[in-house]
Coordinates of C-alpha atoms in Angstrom, one line a residue:
M177 CA -17.2 -11.4 -2.6
R178 CA -17.1 -11.0 1.0
V179 CA -19.8 -8.0 1.4
C180 CA -19.0 -5.4 4.0
E181 CA -21.1 -3.1 5.3
V182 CA -20.1 0.4 5.9
W183 CA -21.0 2.2 9.0
P184 CA -20.1 6.0 9.2
L185 CA -21.2 7.3 12.6
G186 CA -20.4 10.6 13.5
Q187 CA -18.7 11.1 17.0
V188 CA -19.8 8.6 19.1
S189 CA -18.5 9.0 23.0
Y190 CA -15.4 6.3 23.5
R191 CA -17.4 4.1 25.4
E192 CA -20.5 3.9 23.9
A193 CA -18.5 2.9 20.7
W194 CA -16.0 0.7 22.4
A195 CA -19.9 -1.3 23.3
L196 CA -21.3 -1.4 20.5
Q197 CA -17.6 -3.1 19.3
D198 CA -18.9 -6.1 21.4
R199 CA -21.8 -6.4 20.5
L200 CA -21.9 -6.5 16.7
V201 CA -18.5 -8.6 17.9
Q202 CA -20.0 -11.0 19.4
Q203 CA -22.8 -11.3 17.0
R204 CA -20.1 -11.8 14.4
S205 CA -19.0 -14.8 16.4
Q206 CA -21.9 -15.6 17.0
Q207 CA -24.5 -15.3 14.4
P208 CA -23.3 -17.3 10.6
G209 CA -24.3 -14.8 7.4
T210 CA -23.5 -12.2 8.9
P211 CA -21.6 -9.2 7.3
D212 CA -18.4 -7.5 7.5
R213 CA -18.7 -4.0 9.1
L214 CA -17.1 -1.0 8.8
L215 CA -17.6 1.4 11.5
L216 CA -16.7 5.1 10.9
L217 CA -16.4 8.3 13.5
E218 CA -14.5 10.5 15.0
H219 CA -14.8 11.0 19.3
P220 CA -14.6 13.6 21.9
H221 CA -11.1 14.0 23.3
T222 CA -10.2 10.7 24.9
Y223 CA -7.0 8.9 26.3
T224 CA -6.9 5.7 25.5
L225 CA -4.2 2.7 27.5
G226 CA -3.6 -0.4 25.9
T227 CA -3.4 -3.9 27.2
S228 CA 0.9 -2.3 27.5
G229 CA -0.6 1.4 28.5
H230 CA 1.4 2.3 31.3
D231 CA -0.3 5.3 33.4
R232 CA 2.9 7.3 33.1
N233 CA 2.7 8.1 30.0
L234 CA -0.5 9.9 31.5
L235 CA 1.1 13.3 31.6
L236 CA -1.6 15.6 32.7
T237 CA -3.1 15.3 36.7
E238 CA -7.5 14.4 37.4
A239 CA -8.3 17.4 37.9
E240 CA -6.2 19.1 34.4
L241 CA -8.0 16.6 32.4
A242 CA -11.1 17.3 34.0
E243 CA -10.5 21.3 32.8
R244 CA -10.0 20.0 29.7
G245 CA -13.5 18.1 29.2
I246 CA -10.8 14.4 28.6
E247 CA -11.8 11.7 29.1
V248 CA -9.3 8.0 30.2
H249 CA -10.3 4.5 29.1
H250 CA -7.6 1.5 29.9
I251 CA -9.1 -0.9 27.1
D252 CA -8.1 -4.2 25.7
R253 CA -6.1 -3.3 22.3
G254 CA -2.8 -4.0 21.9
G255 CA -1.1 -1.5 22.1
D256 CA 0.4 1.9 24.7
I257 CA -1.4 5.3 25.0
T258 CA -2.5 7.6 22.3
Y259 CA -5.7 10.4 22.0
H260 CA -8.7 10.7 19.8
G261 CA -11.0 14.1 19.2
P262 CA -12.4 15.9 16.7
G263 CA -10.3 16.1 13.5
Q264 CA -9.0 11.8 14.1
L265 CA -11.0 9.9 11.3
V266 CA -11.7 6.5 13.4
V267 CA -11.6 3.4 11.6
Y268 CA -13.2 0.7 13.7
P269 CA -13.7 -2.8 10.3
I270 CA -15.3 -6.0 13.3
L271 CA -13.8 -8.4 10.3
Q272 CA -13.9 -12.2 11.0
F273 CA -10.8 -14.4 9.4
P274 CA -11.5 -17.9 8.1
R275 CA -9.5 -20.2 10.4
G276 CA -6.4 -22.0 9.3
E277 CA -3.9 -24.0 10.3
E278 CA -1.1 -21.9 11.4
G279 CA -3.5 -20.0 14.0
L280 CA -4.6 -15.7 14.8
R281 CA -0.8 -15.5 15.3
T282 CA -0.3 -14.5 11.5
Y283 CA -3.9 -13.1 11.2
V284 CA -2.7 -10.5 13.2
T285 CA 0.5 -9.8 11.8
D286 CA -1.2 -10.0 8.1
Y287 CA -4.1 -7.8 9.6
V288 CA -2.3 -5.4 11.1
R289 CA -0.2 -4.5 7.7
G290 CA -2.9 -4.7 6.1
L291 CA -4.5 -2.0 7.4
E292 CA -1.5 0.3 7.6
Q293 CA -0.9 -0.3 4.1
V294 CA -5.6 1.4 4.0
V295 CA -3.9 4.1 5.7
I296 CA -0.4 5.3 3.6
D297 CA -2.7 4.4 -0.1
T298 CA -5.0 6.7 1.1
L299 CA -2.0 9.3 2.5
S300 CA -0.6 9.2 -1.4
D301 CA -3.8 10.3 -3.0
F302 CA -3.7 13.2 -0.8
G303 CA 0.7 13.4 -1.7
I304 CA 1.9 12.1 1.1
V305 CA 4.1 9.4 1.5
G306 CA 3.3 7.4 4.7
R307 CA 5.4 3.7 5.2
P308 CA 4.7 1.2 8.6
V309 CA 8.4 1.1 10.6
P310 CA 9.2 -1.9 12.1
G311 CA 8.0 -2.9 15.2
L312 CA 6.3 -0.4 15.7
P313 CA 2.5 -0.4 14.1
G314 CA 0.8 2.6 12.9
V315 CA 1.8 4.8 10.1
W316 CA 4.9 7.6 10.0
V317 CA 5.7 10.4 8.0
Q318 CA 8.9 12.5 7.4
S319 CA 8.6 15.7 8.6
P320 CA 10.8 18.4 8.2
A321 CA 10.3 18.1 12.2
G322 CA 12.1 14.1 12.1
E323 CA 9.9 11.1 11.4
Q324 CA 6.1 10.9 13.5
K325 CA 3.2 9.8 13.3
V326 CA -0.1 9.7 11.4
C327 CA -2.0 7.2 12.4
A328 CA -1.8 5.1 14.9
L329 CA -3.4 1.4 15.1
G330 CA -4.0 -1.0 18.1
V331 CA -6.7 -4.6 17.3
R332 CA -7.9 -7.2 19.0
I333 CA -8.5 -10.3 16.9
N334 CA -10.9 -12.8 19.8
V335 CA -10.6 -16.7 19.6
K336 CA -13.0 -16.9 16.3
A337 CA -11.1 -14.6 14.9
V338 CA -13.4 -11.5 14.5
T339 CA -11.4 -8.3 14.8
K340 CA -12.0 -5.1 16.6
H341 CA -10.5 -1.7 17.8
G342 CA -8.8 -0.3 14.5
F343 CA -7.0 2.5 13.6
A344 CA -7.3 6.5 13.9
L345 CA -5.9 9.1 11.5
N346 CA -4.8 12.7 11.9
I347 CA -6.9 14.0 9.6
N348 CA -7.1 18.3 11.4
T349 CA -6.7 17.0 14.6
D350 CA -6.1 19.5 17.2
L351 CA -2.5 18.0 17.8
A352 CA -1.4 19.8 21.1
Y353 CA -3.8 17.7 23.2
F354 CA -1.3 14.9 22.1
K355 CA 0.7 16.4 24.9
G356 CA -0.6 15.2 27.4
I357 CA 0.7 12.1 27.4
I358 CA 3.9 10.1 25.8
P359 CA 2.4 9.1 22.8
C360 CA 2.8 5.2 22.5
G361 CA 5.2 5.7 24.6
I362 CA 7.6 6.6 22.5
Q363 CA 9.7 9.6 23.5
D364 CA 11.8 10.1 20.3
K365 CA 9.4 10.3 17.8
G366 CA 6.7 12.7 17.0
V367 CA 3.2 13.3 16.4
T368 CA 1.6 15.1 13.7
S369 CA -1.9 15.6 10.6
M370 CA -2.4 15.4 7.4
A371 CA -3.6 18.9 7.1
R372 CA -0.2 19.4 9.1
L373 CA 1.9 18.1 6.6
L374 CA 0.0 19.5 3.4
G375 CA -0.6 23.2 5.0
Q376 CA -4.5 23.3 4.9
P377 CA -7.7 22.3 6.3
V378 CA -8.5 18.5 5.3
D379 CA -11.6 17.6 2.9
E380 CA -12.4 15.2 6.1
D381 CA -15.2 13.0 3.7
R382 CA -12.6 13.0 1.1
V383 CA -10.2 10.9 3.5
R384 CA -12.9 9.1 4.6
A385 CA -14.2 8.1 0.8
R386 CA -10.7 7.2 0.0
V387 CA -10.3 5.4 2.7
I388 CA -13.2 2.7 2.4
A389 CA -12.1 2.3 -1.3
H390 CA -8.7 1.3 0.1
F391 CA -10.2 -0.9 2.5
G392 CA -12.6 -2.6 0.7
T393 CA -9.5 -3.5 -2.1
M394 CA -7.7 -4.2 0.7
F395 CA -9.3 -6.9 2.4
G396 CA -11.7 -7.8 -1.4
C397 CA -14.7 -6.6 0.2
E398 CA -17.4 -4.9 -1.6
M399 CA -18.5 -2.1 1.2
I400 CA -22.3 -0.8 1.1
S401 CA -23.0 2.4 2.7
T402 CA -25.9 1.3 5.6
A403 CA -28.0 3.8 5.2
A404 CA -27.9 6.7 8.4
E405 CA -31.8 6.3 9.1
N406 CA -30.9 2.5 10.6
L407 CA -28.3 3.9 12.3
A408 CA -29.9 6.2 14.3
N409 CA -31.1 4.1 17.1
L410 CA -28.7 1.4 17.8
P411 CA -29.3 -0.2 21.0
V412 CA -25.9 0.8 22.9
H413 CA -25.0 -0.5 26.6
P414 CA -21.6 0.4 28.4
P415 CA -19.1 -2.3 29.0
S416 CA -20.1 -4.2 31.5
A417 CA -16.7 -6.8 31.8
H418 CA -14.0 -4.0 31.6
P419 CA -11.1 -2.4 33.4

């Protein structure tokens, strides 16, 4: 069974987390024996646009963004625009898959489906029925307001078959921030959170624990907790080669 280190990072700025991912991906790609890692964190208020992102789906002006303290980043994951903020669990797996004859395309499809299933199984532990929607990465639920997304997903896998980015699960998220964008560029579907679906705040530590457990089961990993003191002084530098 492969070993996967669990890194609980607390709240981290998007730029710092992005730079940390780059460093860990490079290490995993170039240094045999480096373990897989699972980064769990939350971001301050941030909008990110992936490689399919369109600026027209950002509805706020620069002045409104500044007034509300929201950062905007164009990044190298798949997908369009989404929101990150307090009360949301962001999960960045840094995994390396064995290279096979079928190439990276198969890895991406299977990996995305695996991440969706991790979230679906986690939601089930709280009595929430989640499901994938063909052609729309992420996890969705049926609600009185119709079909809504509870978890956004966007990934990247490099030529060494190492993963980057991941998913963002809305737990106790302030959904008002989604009104500043057209989430994922989809106008006819809404966004929700576990708290809204259950009608009460949700224990975020419990959600994290279930995500870790289901991730280990899905990807055949022994999940190893990393001591907080080993994470306190991680060297993080701003990315230098991104748009």
